[in-house]
Short mmCIF file of C-alpha atoms in Angstrom, two decimals:
data_model
loop_
_atom_site.label_atom_id
_atom_site.label_comp_id
_atom_site.label_asym_id
_atom_site.label_seq_id
_atom_site.Cartn_x
_atom_site.Cartn_y
_atom_site.Cartn_z
CA ILE D 1 -89.48 22.87 -49.26
CA GLU D 2 -89.27 24.53 -52.35
CA GLY D 3 -86.56 27.02 -51.16
CA LEU D 4 -84.51 24.14 -49.90
CA SER D 5 -84.95 22.61 -53.57
CA LEU D 6 -83.97 25.71 -55.30
CA GLN D 7 -80.35 25.71 -52.88
CA ILE D 8 -79.98 22.05 -53.92
CA TYR D 9 -80.36 22.79 -57.84
CA ALA D 10 -77.83 25.37 -57.30
CA LEU D 11 -75.37 23.33 -55.85
CA ALA D 12 -75.82 20.41 -58.09
CA ILE D 13 -75.08 22.67 -61.14
CA LEU D 14 -71.93 23.92 -59.85
CA ASN D 15 -70.66 20.54 -60.99
CA PHE D 16 -71.86 20.96 -64.47
CA THR D 17 -71.80 17.53 -66.43
CA THR D 18 -74.01 15.60 -68.47
CA ILE D 19 -74.90 13.55 -65.45
CA SER D 20 -75.60 16.40 -63.32
CA ILE D 21 -77.94 17.75 -65.84
CA GLU D 22 -79.70 14.37 -65.79
CA ILE D 23 -79.70 14.40 -61.94
CA ILE D 24 -81.25 17.99 -61.65
CA LEU D 25 -84.10 16.89 -63.96
CA LYS D 26 -84.96 13.80 -62.37
CA TYR D 27 -84.72 15.87 -58.79
CA PHE D 28 -86.90 18.52 -60.26
CA LEU D 29 -89.63 16.22 -62.01
CA LEU D 30 -90.04 14.30 -58.72
CA GLY D 31 -90.37 17.43 -56.57
CA SER D 32 -92.84 18.69 -58.80
CA LEU D 33 -94.82 15.42 -58.70
CA ALA D 34 -94.65 15.51 -55.13
CA SER D 35 -95.83 19.06 -54.76
CA ALA D 36 -98.82 18.29 -57.27
CA ILE D 37 -99.75 15.52 -55.32
CA LEU D 38 -99.88 17.41 -51.97
CA LEU D 39 -101.73 20.20 -53.58
CA TYR D 40 -104.34 17.78 -54.82
CA GLY D 41 -104.75 16.17 -51.49
CA ILE D 42 -105.16 19.82 -49.86
CA SER D 43 -107.81 20.71 -52.64
CA LEU D 44 -109.76 17.24 -51.77
CA LEU D 45 -109.68 18.09 -48.16
CA TYR D 46 -110.98 21.56 -48.78
CA GLY D 47 -113.56 20.46 -51.26
CA LEU D 48 -114.87 17.95 -48.95
CA TYR D 49 -115.10 19.74 -45.54
CA GLY D 50 -115.18 23.39 -46.86
CA SER D 51 -112.43 24.45 -44.72
CA LEU D 52 -108.54 23.79 -43.96
CA ASN D 53 -109.12 24.44 -40.00
CA PHE D 54 -107.84 21.50 -38.31
CA PHE D 55 -110.44 22.03 -35.35
CA ILE D 56 -113.27 22.16 -38.09
CA LEU D 57 -111.90 19.14 -40.06
CA LYS D 58 -111.95 17.30 -36.71
CA TYR D 59 -115.41 18.43 -35.91
CA LYS D 60 -116.82 17.53 -39.12
CA GLN D 61 -115.02 14.07 -39.46
CA ASN D 62 -116.73 13.06 -36.15
CA THR D 63 -120.15 14.58 -36.95
CA ASN D 64 -120.44 12.57 -40.12
CA ILE D 65 -121.13 14.88 -42.65
CA PHE D 66 -122.16 12.48 -45.25
CA SER D 67 -125.74 11.34 -43.47
#
């Protein structure tokens, strides 16, 4: 996702106007916010279950680790 974003920034800056700068900044801020929320969710999963392996997550979810 981030690699694609860099290419879109480069394409948007080709038409260098005041509006394009505003659009690039908004797109960059929204992309940064989305990445931060994704990383936060991944860190919550890792903190709760101790692994990011889907088989382990499914097993621990079914065995009720909170009891």
